Amino acid sequence: MRTQVAIIGAGPAGLLLGHLLRAEGIDVTIVERQTPDYILGRIRAGVLERTTTDLMTRLGLDERMKREGLLHSGFFLADGERLIHIDIAELIGRHVTVYGQTELTRDLMSAADERGLTILYGASDVALGDVDSDAPFVTFSMDGRAQRLDCDFICGCDGFHGPSRQAIPASVQRVFDKQYPFGWLGILADVPPCTEELIYANHERGFALASMRSPTRSRYYIQVPLGEPVDNWPDERLWDELAIRLGPEAGSRIVRGPAIEKSVAPLRSFVSEPMRHGRLFLAGDAAHIVPPTGAKGLNLAASDVAYLSEALTGWYRRGDADGIAGYSDRALARVWKSERFSWQLTRLMHRFPDTDAFDRRMQVAEMDYIAGSAAAQTAIAENYVGLPL
Ligand code: RFL
Ligand code: PHB
């Protein structure tokens, strides 16, 4: 088999990139390990930046997102009894859109056939070959048969655990890794949300987040120790804990219901540099992870592929190699700013096992500052809606 651009991974990064390249007439094949149902069963991101929704608009795939997505003009930071409103629309003049990653992925998957985007699901043993030559290739097995896909470029959009990052020699790779001593236990339930806007709460028992997917579907998270078994949290115990951590006002408005999904995700900050090696590019979680506190992971995947599609289009349209050469630096500049924001918000909103009296006073002082400073609120809002591309 032959294609111009081989993409590994049909998550948001791979699917968005595939569509952006197809829109420029570039031939693309995506090789994905899982089945479509498995991918659509992963409950992840909920908040989309304007940069991400603009890409869906550019692709003409925003019809359902515009109809069903919830435009949010602000969110709350809670600290004990205090609620600080970050009015992003007032401060920055932009909104974010609450639309699940699952829905975005579904829209991109459904449009693949009509746009000529080939996706090979169920590929096992995916491996990358000759990435630093002019003739890279991808091998895999499908239906028990060995396959080889020759291409001009490989885009590694295969998430944190995929093979693409490993294809970059350790001698040229620099890894930055920070693991947090806690995870988020998430619950999805078909009940109305307790709040119209998201609430990020720093409570003495640990962080909690009230989020949603629609007016009838809620998504909540609580901070739990690393390695906490989900079975320790039967639904009722989790609802009780959320009611405490979200504070009396929001807590009393919680509507309880059976969990549709419940899982624990560890928190991590991670960057692998560079994001290009020869004819291999990394994008999204394959290259970097942010803790979910800033709602940046999916949005960073989207900005990476916006840059990457521009670089590859320049190559195919004009023979311009500058975009390709500059991709890694350009993407990393934005990645590190999102890493900073996600790390800072994580530190501010969580109770760490070693938080001492001084650290706690620092959190309170920072909350005081944010509560009383339009400049501080603007800085948070500017990052939350997404820095410009
Ligand atoms: P993905 O989504 O992991 O997709 C990678 C794809 O590659 C496939 N793959 C392989 N294919 C072939 N061969 C192999 N060997 C392969 N290995 C893997 C996988 O099957 C998969 O289909 O990475 P991508 O596309 O870079 O997208 C990244 C986002 O998924 C991620 O950053 C976000 O979900 C992070 N995130 C959030 N991001 C936001 O922007 N806003 C949010 O509100 C937000 N909330 C969250 C989140 C992530 C969470 N978890 C569970 C980590 C909340 C949570 C709880
Ligand atoms: C979610 O709804 O899943 C969500 C929202 C905001 C975050 C993280 C996750 O910061």
Short mmCIF file of C-alpha atoms and ligand atoms in Angstrom, two decimals:
data_model
loop_
_atom_site.label_atom_id
_atom_site.label_comp_id
_atom_site.label_asym_id
_atom_site.label_seq_id
_atom_site.Cartn_x
_atom_site.Cartn_y
_atom_site.Cartn_z
CA MET A 1 0.00 0.00 0.00
CA ARG A 2 1.07 3.58 -0.58
CA THR A 3 -0.16 6.94 0.67
CA GLN A 4 1.29 10.44 0.89
CA VAL A 5 0.83 10.88 4.65
CA ALA A 6 0.45 7.95 7.04
CA ILE A 7 -1.14 8.87 10.37
CA ILE A 8 -0.93 6.52 13.34
CA GLY A 9 -3.92 6.86 15.66
CA ALA A 10 -7.56 7.86 15.09
CA GLY A 11 -8.00 9.97 18.22
CA PRO A 12 -8.84 13.67 17.92
CA ALA A 13 -5.30 14.56 16.72
CA GLY A 14 -5.18 11.93 13.97
CA LEU A 15 -8.75 12.47 12.78
CA LEU A 16 -8.50 16.27 12.70
CA LEU A 17 -5.16 16.13 10.89
CA GLY A 18 -6.51 13.59 8.41
CA HIS A 19 -9.45 15.84 7.55
CA LEU A 20 -7.31 19.00 7.33
CA LEU A 21 -4.94 17.29 4.88
CA ARG A 22 -7.77 15.76 2.84
CA ALA A 23 -9.29 19.24 2.53
CA GLU A 24 -6.05 20.21 0.74
CA GLY A 25 -6.26 17.22 -1.58
CA ILE A 26 -3.47 15.30 0.16
CA ASP A 27 -3.72 11.53 0.22
CA VAL A 28 -3.95 10.19 3.79
CA THR A 29 -4.29 6.81 5.49
CA ILE A 30 -4.89 6.47 9.24
CA VAL A 31 -3.80 3.25 10.95
CA GLU A 32 -5.64 2.67 14.25
CA ARG A 33 -5.32 -0.17 16.73
CA GLN A 34 -8.83 -0.08 18.18
CA THR A 35 -12.35 -0.42 16.77
CA PRO A 36 -14.57 2.66 16.28
CA ASP A 37 -16.82 1.54 19.16
CA TYR A 38 -13.89 1.27 21.53
CA ILE A 39 -12.69 4.78 20.62
CA LEU A 40 -16.18 6.24 21.08
CA GLY A 41 -16.46 4.57 24.48
CA ARG A 42 -13.54 6.59 25.89
CA ILE A 43 -14.93 9.43 28.01
CA ARG A 44 -12.39 12.23 28.09
CA ALA A 45 -12.32 15.94 27.35
CA GLY A 46 -15.33 18.20 27.66
CA VAL A 47 -14.20 21.77 27.02
CA LEU A 48 -13.22 23.01 23.56
CA GLU A 49 -11.32 26.22 22.89
CA ARG A 50 -12.31 28.51 20.05
CA THR A 51 -9.16 27.42 18.16
CA THR A 52 -10.51 23.85 18.20
CA THR A 53 -14.08 24.72 17.27
CA ASP A 54 -12.77 27.01 14.49
CA LEU A 55 -11.01 24.00 12.94
CA MET A 56 -14.30 22.08 12.88
CA THR A 57 -15.93 25.13 11.24
CA ARG A 58 -13.14 25.35 8.67
CA LEU A 59 -13.77 21.69 7.83
CA GLY A 60 -17.53 22.26 7.55
CA LEU A 61 -18.07 19.66 10.27
CA ASP A 62 -19.47 21.95 12.96
CA GLU A 63 -23.18 21.54 12.31
CA ARG A 64 -23.96 19.23 15.26
CA MET A 65 -21.41 20.94 17.51
CA LYS A 66 -23.10 24.32 16.89
CA ARG A 67 -26.50 22.77 17.60
CA GLU A 68 -25.70 20.63 20.65
CA GLY A 69 -22.56 22.25 22.10
CA LEU A 70 -23.03 24.54 25.10
CA LEU A 71 -21.42 27.98 24.85
CA HIS A 72 -19.90 28.88 28.21
CA SER A 73 -19.00 32.45 29.04
CA GLY A 74 -17.30 31.76 32.36
CA PHE A 75 -16.45 29.32 35.14
CA PHE A 76 -15.94 29.36 38.90
CA LEU A 77 -12.97 28.76 41.16
CA ALA A 78 -14.17 27.71 44.63
CA ASP A 79 -12.11 27.76 47.79
CA GLY A 80 -14.04 26.69 50.86
CA GLU A 81 -17.07 28.98 51.07
CA ARG A 82 -15.75 31.44 48.50
CA LEU A 83 -16.73 31.34 44.82
CA ILE A 84 -14.67 33.39 42.35
CA HIS A 85 -16.31 33.93 38.98
CA ILE A 86 -13.98 34.08 35.99
CA ASP A 87 -16.12 35.85 33.40
CA ILE A 88 -14.17 34.91 30.29
CA ALA A 89 -16.60 36.53 27.85
CA GLU A 90 -16.45 39.86 29.69
CA LEU A 91 -12.68 39.71 30.22
CA ILE A 92 -11.56 38.32 26.86
CA GLY A 93 -14.60 38.56 24.59
CA ARG A 94 -14.55 34.86 23.74
CA HIS A 95 -16.37 31.70 24.83
CA VAL A 96 -15.48 28.06 25.25
CA THR A 97 -17.74 25.26 24.02
CA VAL A 98 -18.75 22.30 26.16
CA TYR A 99 -18.94 19.41 23.67
CA GLY A 100 -17.57 15.99 24.56
CA GLN A 101 -14.46 14.56 22.93
CA THR A 102 -16.60 11.52 22.11
CA GLU A 103 -18.98 13.69 20.08
CA LEU A 104 -16.19 15.54 18.26
CA THR A 105 -14.58 12.20 17.44
CA ARG A 106 -17.89 10.78 16.23
CA ASP A 107 -18.41 13.77 13.88
CA LEU A 108 -14.90 13.35 12.43
CA MET A 109 -15.25 9.58 12.05
CA SER A 110 -18.66 9.78 10.36
CA ALA A 111 -17.38 12.24 7.75
CA ALA A 112 -14.29 10.17 6.87
CA ASP A 113 -15.75 8.15 3.99
CA GLU A 114 -17.36 11.09 2.21
CA ARG A 115 -14.08 13.05 2.40
CA GLY A 116 -11.97 10.16 1.13
CA LEU A 117 -10.17 9.73 4.43
CA THR A 118 -9.08 6.09 4.75
CA ILE A 119 -9.06 4.73 8.31
CA LEU A 120 -7.81 1.20 8.90
CA TYR A 121 -9.22 0.10 12.27
CA GLY A 122 -8.03 -2.95 14.19
CA ALA A 123 -4.36 -2.75 13.14
CA SER A 124 -2.02 -4.61 15.50
CA ASP A 125 1.78 -4.59 15.92
CA VAL A 126 2.09 -1.16 14.32
CA ALA A 127 5.76 -0.28 13.76
CA LEU A 128 7.54 2.63 12.07
CA GLY A 129 10.41 2.15 9.59
CA ASP A 130 13.15 4.39 8.11
CA VAL A 131 11.73 7.60 9.61
CA ASP A 132 14.98 9.46 8.95
CA SER A 133 15.05 8.53 5.26
CA ASP A 134 13.00 9.97 2.36
CA ALA A 135 10.99 6.75 2.20
CA PRO A 136 9.51 5.97 5.59
CA PHE A 137 6.94 3.20 6.05
CA VAL A 138 4.56 1.72 8.58
CA THR A 139 4.07 -2.01 9.11
CA PHE A 140 1.20 -3.70 10.94
CA SER A 141 -1.00 -6.73 10.83
CA MET A 142 -4.63 -6.72 9.93
CA ASP A 143 -6.97 -9.70 9.87
CA GLY A 144 -3.90 -11.88 10.52
CA ARG A 145 -2.02 -10.55 7.45
CA ALA A 146 1.21 -8.54 7.51
CA GLN A 147 0.83 -5.14 5.82
CA ARG A 148 3.23 -2.41 4.74
CA LEU A 149 2.22 1.20 4.09
CA ASP A 150 4.82 3.28 2.23
CA CYS A 151 4.54 7.05 2.51
CA ASP A 152 6.28 10.44 2.31
CA PHE A 153 5.66 11.33 5.96
CA ILE A 154 4.47 9.63 9.17
CA CYS A 155 2.43 11.57 11.72
CA GLY A 156 2.45 9.96 15.16
CA CYS A 157 -0.96 10.79 16.66
CA ASP A 158 -1.04 7.60 18.73
CA GLY A 159 -1.38 9.05 22.21
CA PHE A 160 0.90 8.67 25.21
CA HIS A 161 1.41 4.88 24.94
CA GLY A 162 1.76 4.56 21.14
CA PRO A 163 4.90 3.46 19.25
CA SER A 164 5.66 6.75 17.42
CA ARG A 165 7.52 8.56 20.20
CA GLN A 166 9.66 5.46 20.74
CA ALA A 167 10.80 5.66 17.10
CA ILE A 168 12.78 8.82 17.94
CA PRO A 169 16.29 7.80 19.08
CA ALA A 170 16.89 8.46 22.78
CA SER A 171 20.09 10.29 21.84
CA VAL A 172 18.14 13.15 20.22
CA GLN A 173 15.13 13.11 22.52
CA ARG A 174 14.68 15.14 25.70
CA VAL A 175 11.88 14.17 28.06
CA PHE A 176 10.34 16.28 30.84
CA ASP A 177 8.08 14.31 33.15
CA LYS A 178 6.23 15.30 36.32
CA GLN A 179 3.83 12.85 37.92
CA TYR A 180 1.36 14.06 40.52
CA PRO A 181 0.63 12.04 43.66
CA PHE A 182 -3.10 11.83 42.85
CA GLY A 183 -5.60 11.08 40.11
CA TRP A 184 -9.11 12.19 39.13
CA LEU A 185 -12.01 9.84 39.69
CA GLY A 186 -14.66 10.78 37.11
CA ILE A 187 -18.34 9.93 37.00
CA LEU A 188 -20.70 10.41 34.05
CA ALA A 189 -24.44 10.25 34.77
CA ASP A 190 -27.68 11.10 32.99
CA VAL A 191 -28.78 13.76 35.47
CA PRO A 192 -29.04 17.55 35.06
CA PRO A 193 -25.85 19.40 36.09
CA CYS A 194 -25.82 21.18 39.48
CA THR A 195 -24.43 24.34 37.89
CA GLU A 196 -24.66 26.22 34.59
CA GLU A 197 -20.95 26.96 34.50
CA LEU A 198 -18.09 24.66 35.56
CA ILE A 199 -16.93 24.79 39.18
CA TYR A 200 -13.31 23.94 40.05
CA ALA A 201 -13.20 23.51 43.85
CA ASN A 202 -10.25 23.37 46.23
CA HIS A 203 -11.65 21.70 49.38
CA GLU A 204 -9.74 20.52 52.43
CA ARG A 205 -10.74 16.94 51.47
CA GLY A 206 -9.29 17.48 47.98
CA PHE A 207 -10.18 18.92 44.59
CA ALA A 208 -13.59 18.49 42.92
CA LEU A 209 -14.92 19.56 39.52
CA ALA A 210 -18.54 19.94 38.42
CA SER A 211 -18.81 19.70 34.64
CA MET A 212 -21.33 18.49 32.09
CA ARG A 213 -21.95 17.19 28.61
CA SER A 214 -25.49 18.48 28.04
CA PRO A 215 -28.44 19.85 30.05
CA THR A 216 -29.27 16.26 30.99
CA ARG A 217 -25.83 14.69 31.33
CA SER A 218 -23.36 15.57 34.12
CA ARG A 219 -19.65 14.91 34.47
CA TYR A 220 -18.00 15.23 37.88
CA TYR A 221 -14.50 14.53 39.17
CA ILE A 222 -12.83 14.26 42.58
CA GLN A 223 -9.16 14.09 43.47
CA VAL A 224 -8.20 10.64 44.82
CA PRO A 225 -4.85 9.20 45.94
CA LEU A 226 -2.75 7.57 43.23
CA GLY A 227 -3.68 3.92 42.71
CA GLU A 228 -7.14 4.33 44.31
CA PRO A 229 -9.40 1.44 43.15
CA VAL A 230 -12.67 2.61 41.54
CA ASP A 231 -14.45 -0.06 43.59
CA ASN A 232 -13.74 1.99 46.72
CA TRP A 233 -16.25 4.50 45.38
CA PRO A 234 -19.77 3.09 45.01
CA ASP A 235 -22.03 5.75 43.44
CA GLU A 236 -23.59 6.91 46.74
CA ARG A 237 -20.22 7.46 48.40
CA LEU A 238 -19.05 9.48 45.40
CA TRP A 239 -22.20 11.65 45.35
CA ASP A 240 -21.82 12.27 49.11
CA GLU A 241 -18.21 13.32 48.64
CA LEU A 242 -19.03 15.63 45.72
CA ALA A 243 -21.77 17.30 47.77
CA ILE A 244 -19.21 18.10 50.48
CA ARG A 245 -16.35 19.21 48.26
CA LEU A 246 -18.43 21.41 45.93
CA GLY A 247 -19.70 23.40 48.91
CA PRO A 248 -23.19 23.81 50.35
CA GLU A 249 -24.73 25.80 47.50
CA ALA A 250 -23.74 23.71 44.47
CA GLY A 251 -23.60 20.55 46.61
CA SER A 252 -27.26 20.87 47.56
CA ARG A 253 -28.26 21.14 43.89
CA ILE A 254 -26.59 17.87 42.85
CA VAL A 255 -29.02 15.43 41.26
CA ARG A 256 -27.88 11.86 41.84
CA GLY A 257 -28.17 9.01 39.36
CA PRO A 258 -26.46 5.77 38.39
CA ALA A 259 -23.00 6.06 36.85
CA ILE A 260 -22.81 5.43 33.11
CA GLU A 261 -19.02 5.53 33.40
CA LYS A 262 -16.64 5.76 36.31
CA SER A 263 -12.84 5.67 36.04
CA VAL A 264 -9.63 7.04 37.55
CA ALA A 265 -7.08 8.97 35.45
CA PRO A 266 -3.63 9.74 36.87
CA LEU A 267 -2.36 13.32 36.52
CA ARG A 268 0.85 14.03 34.70
CA SER A 269 2.80 16.83 33.02
CA PHE A 270 5.01 15.49 30.22
CA VAL A 271 6.81 16.90 27.19
CA SER A 272 9.01 15.08 24.70
CA GLU A 273 11.24 17.29 22.54
CA PRO A 274 11.64 17.59 19.58
CA MET A 275 8.28 16.92 17.95
CA ARG A 276 9.88 16.03 14.61
CA HIS A 277 12.58 13.55 13.69
CA GLY A 278 13.35 13.25 9.97
CA ARG A 279 10.05 12.40 8.26
CA LEU A 280 8.24 11.61 11.53
CA PHE A 281 6.09 14.22 13.30
CA LEU A 282 4.48 13.83 16.72
CA ALA A 283 1.20 15.55 17.59
CA GLY A 284 -1.12 15.55 20.63
CA ASP A 285 -0.68 13.20 23.58
CA ALA A 286 2.06 11.32 21.68
CA ALA A 287 4.32 14.30 22.40
CA HIS A 288 2.90 15.87 25.55
CA ILE A 289 0.50 15.38 28.46
CA VAL A 290 -1.06 18.06 30.64
CA PRO A 291 -3.04 17.46 33.82
CA PRO A 292 -6.74 17.94 32.95
CA THR A 293 -7.20 20.91 35.33
CA GLY A 294 -6.80 23.49 32.54
CA ALA A 295 -8.88 21.51 29.98
CA LYS A 296 -6.00 21.80 27.54
CA GLY A 297 -5.10 18.25 26.31
CA LEU A 298 -7.44 17.90 23.37
CA ASN A 299 -7.08 21.56 22.51
CA LEU A 300 -3.30 21.23 22.31
CA ALA A 301 -3.71 18.22 20.04
CA ALA A 302 -5.86 20.46 17.82
CA SER A 303 -3.33 23.31 17.71
CA ASP A 304 -0.48 20.87 16.94
CA VAL A 305 -2.33 19.51 13.93
CA ALA A 306 -3.30 23.00 12.76
CA TYR A 307 0.44 23.81 12.58
CA LEU A 308 1.31 20.43 11.10
CA SER A 309 -1.32 20.57 8.37
CA GLU A 310 -0.03 24.02 7.40
CA ALA A 311 3.54 22.69 7.23
CA LEU A 312 2.60 19.65 5.12
CA THR A 313 0.35 21.71 2.84
CA GLY A 314 3.25 24.12 2.22
CA TRP A 315 5.41 21.16 1.25
CA TYR A 316 2.93 19.59 -1.16
CA ARG A 317 1.66 22.86 -2.67
CA ARG A 318 4.86 24.88 -2.96
CA GLY A 319 7.71 22.50 -2.19
CA ASP A 320 8.34 24.66 0.89
CA ALA A 321 10.38 22.80 3.52
CA ASP A 322 10.50 25.68 6.06
CA GLY A 323 7.16 24.80 7.64
CA ILE A 324 8.28 21.24 8.20
CA ALA A 325 11.62 22.35 9.63
CA GLY A 326 9.89 24.84 11.95
CA TYR A 327 7.00 22.63 13.10
CA SER A 328 8.57 21.37 16.30
CA ASP A 329 9.65 24.79 17.62
CA ARG A 330 6.36 26.39 16.66
CA ALA A 331 4.25 23.69 18.32
CA LEU A 332 6.44 23.48 21.44
CA ALA A 333 6.19 27.23 22.07
CA ARG A 334 2.43 26.84 22.53
CA VAL A 335 2.73 23.49 24.31
CA TRP A 336 4.95 24.92 27.05
CA LYS A 337 2.57 27.80 27.70
CA SER A 338 -0.29 25.32 28.14
CA GLU A 339 1.92 23.14 30.33
CA ARG A 340 2.56 26.16 32.54
CA PHE A 341 -1.12 27.06 32.84
CA SER A 342 -2.23 23.48 33.56
CA TRP A 343 0.53 22.99 36.14
CA GLN A 344 -0.22 26.30 37.85
CA LEU A 345 -3.96 25.60 38.06
CA THR A 346 -3.27 22.07 39.30
CA ARG A 347 -1.03 23.41 42.09
CA LEU A 348 -3.58 26.04 43.04
CA MET A 349 -6.62 23.77 43.17
CA HIS A 350 -5.39 20.46 44.67
CA ARG A 351 -4.35 19.33 48.14
CA PHE A 352 -0.99 17.60 47.79
CA PRO A 353 -0.06 14.94 50.39
CA ASP A 354 2.81 17.21 51.47
CA THR A 355 0.88 20.52 51.43
CA ASP A 356 2.07 22.23 54.60
CA ALA A 357 0.73 25.33 56.35
CA PHE A 358 2.91 27.62 54.23
CA ASP A 359 1.85 26.01 50.93
CA ARG A 360 -1.79 26.32 51.94
CA ARG A 361 -1.33 30.02 52.78
CA MET A 362 0.19 30.44 49.31
CA GLN A 363 -2.95 28.93 47.78
CA VAL A 364 -5.17 31.22 49.86
CA ALA A 365 -3.06 34.27 49.01
CA GLU A 366 -3.25 33.42 45.31
CA MET A 367 -7.03 32.99 45.55
CA ASP A 368 -7.27 36.35 47.36
CA TYR A 369 -5.24 37.96 44.62
CA ILE A 370 -7.36 36.43 41.86
CA ALA A 371 -10.59 37.41 43.63
CA GLY A 372 -9.52 41.05 43.80
CA SER A 373 -7.62 41.56 40.57
CA ALA A 374 -9.09 41.97 37.11
CA ALA A 375 -5.55 41.52 35.75
CA ALA A 376 -5.18 38.11 37.43
CA GLN A 377 -8.64 37.02 36.25
CA THR A 378 -7.84 38.19 32.72
CA ALA A 379 -4.63 36.14 32.68
CA ILE A 380 -6.57 33.02 33.71
CA ALA A 381 -9.37 33.71 31.22
CA GLU A 382 -6.91 34.33 28.38
CA ASN A 383 -5.28 30.96 28.95
CA TYR A 384 -8.56 29.12 29.51
CA VAL A 385 -10.10 30.21 26.18
CA GLY A 386 -6.82 29.31 24.47
CA LEU A 387 -3.84 31.38 23.42
CA PRO A 388 -3.83 32.46 19.77
CA LEU A 389 -2.33 30.07 17.23
P1 RFL B 1 -5.65 9.88 22.00
O1 RFL B 1 -7.02 10.41 22.17
O2 RFL B 1 -5.05 9.08 23.08
O3 RFL B 1 -5.67 9.05 20.65
C1 RFL B 1 -4.59 8.23 20.26
C2 RFL B 1 -5.09 7.17 19.32
O4 RFL B 1 -3.99 6.35 18.94
C3 RFL B 1 -4.37 4.99 19.03
N1 RFL B 1 -3.20 4.16 19.24
C4 RFL B 1 -2.67 3.33 18.32
N2 RFL B 1 -3.00 3.13 17.03
C5 RFL B 1 -2.27 2.19 16.36
N3 RFL B 1 -1.24 1.50 16.91
C6 RFL B 1 -0.88 1.69 18.20
N4 RFL B 1 0.11 0.98 18.75
C7 RFL B 1 -1.60 2.66 18.95
N5 RFL B 1 -1.51 3.08 20.23
C8 RFL B 1 -2.48 4.01 20.37
C9 RFL B 1 -5.34 4.96 20.19
O5 RFL B 1 -6.18 3.82 20.14
C10 RFL B 1 -6.09 6.26 19.99
O6 RFL B 1 -7.23 6.09 19.18
O7 RFL B 1 -4.60 11.07 21.69
P2 RFL B 1 -4.80 12.46 20.87
O8 RFL B 1 -5.50 12.23 19.57
O9 RFL B 1 -3.47 13.11 20.91
O10 RFL B 1 -5.83 13.30 21.75
C11 RFL B 1 -5.48 13.75 23.03
C12 RFL B 1 -6.72 13.83 23.92
O11 RFL B 1 -7.40 12.59 23.86
C13 RFL B 1 -6.37 14.18 25.37
O12 RFL B 1 -5.35 15.16 25.41
C14 RFL B 1 -7.58 14.74 26.14
O13 RFL B 1 -8.55 13.73 26.30
C15 RFL B 1 -7.16 15.27 27.51
N6 RFL B 1 -8.29 15.71 28.33
C16 RFL B 1 -8.88 16.95 28.12
N7 RFL B 1 -8.46 17.75 27.11
C17 RFL B 1 -9.09 18.96 26.86
O14 RFL B 1 -8.68 19.66 25.92
N8 RFL B 1 -10.16 19.38 27.62
C18 RFL B 1 -10.65 18.63 28.64
O15 RFL B 1 -11.65 19.02 29.25
C19 RFL B 1 -9.98 17.38 28.96
N9 RFL B 1 -10.42 16.59 29.96
C20 RFL B 1 -8.78 14.88 29.35
C21 RFL B 1 -9.85 15.36 30.16
C22 RFL B 1 -8.25 13.61 29.57
C23 RFL B 1 -8.75 12.80 30.57
N10 RFL B 1 -8.20 11.50 30.72
C24 RFL B 1 -8.94 10.33 30.89
C25 RFL B 1 -6.79 11.31 30.42
C26 RFL B 1 -10.34 14.58 31.19
C27 RFL B 1 -9.79 13.30 31.42
C28 RFL B 1 -10.35 12.52 32.57
C1 PHB B 2 -14.78 17.41 31.56
O1 PHB B 2 -15.94 17.84 31.44
O2 PHB B 2 -14.49 16.23 31.34
C2 PHB B 2 -13.70 18.35 31.95
C3 PHB B 2 -13.97 19.71 32.05
C4 PHB B 2 -12.96 20.58 32.44
C5 PHB B 2 -11.72 20.09 32.74
C6 PHB B 2 -11.44 18.74 32.63
C7 PHB B 2 -12.44 17.86 32.24
O3 PHB B 2 -10.75 20.96 33.15
#
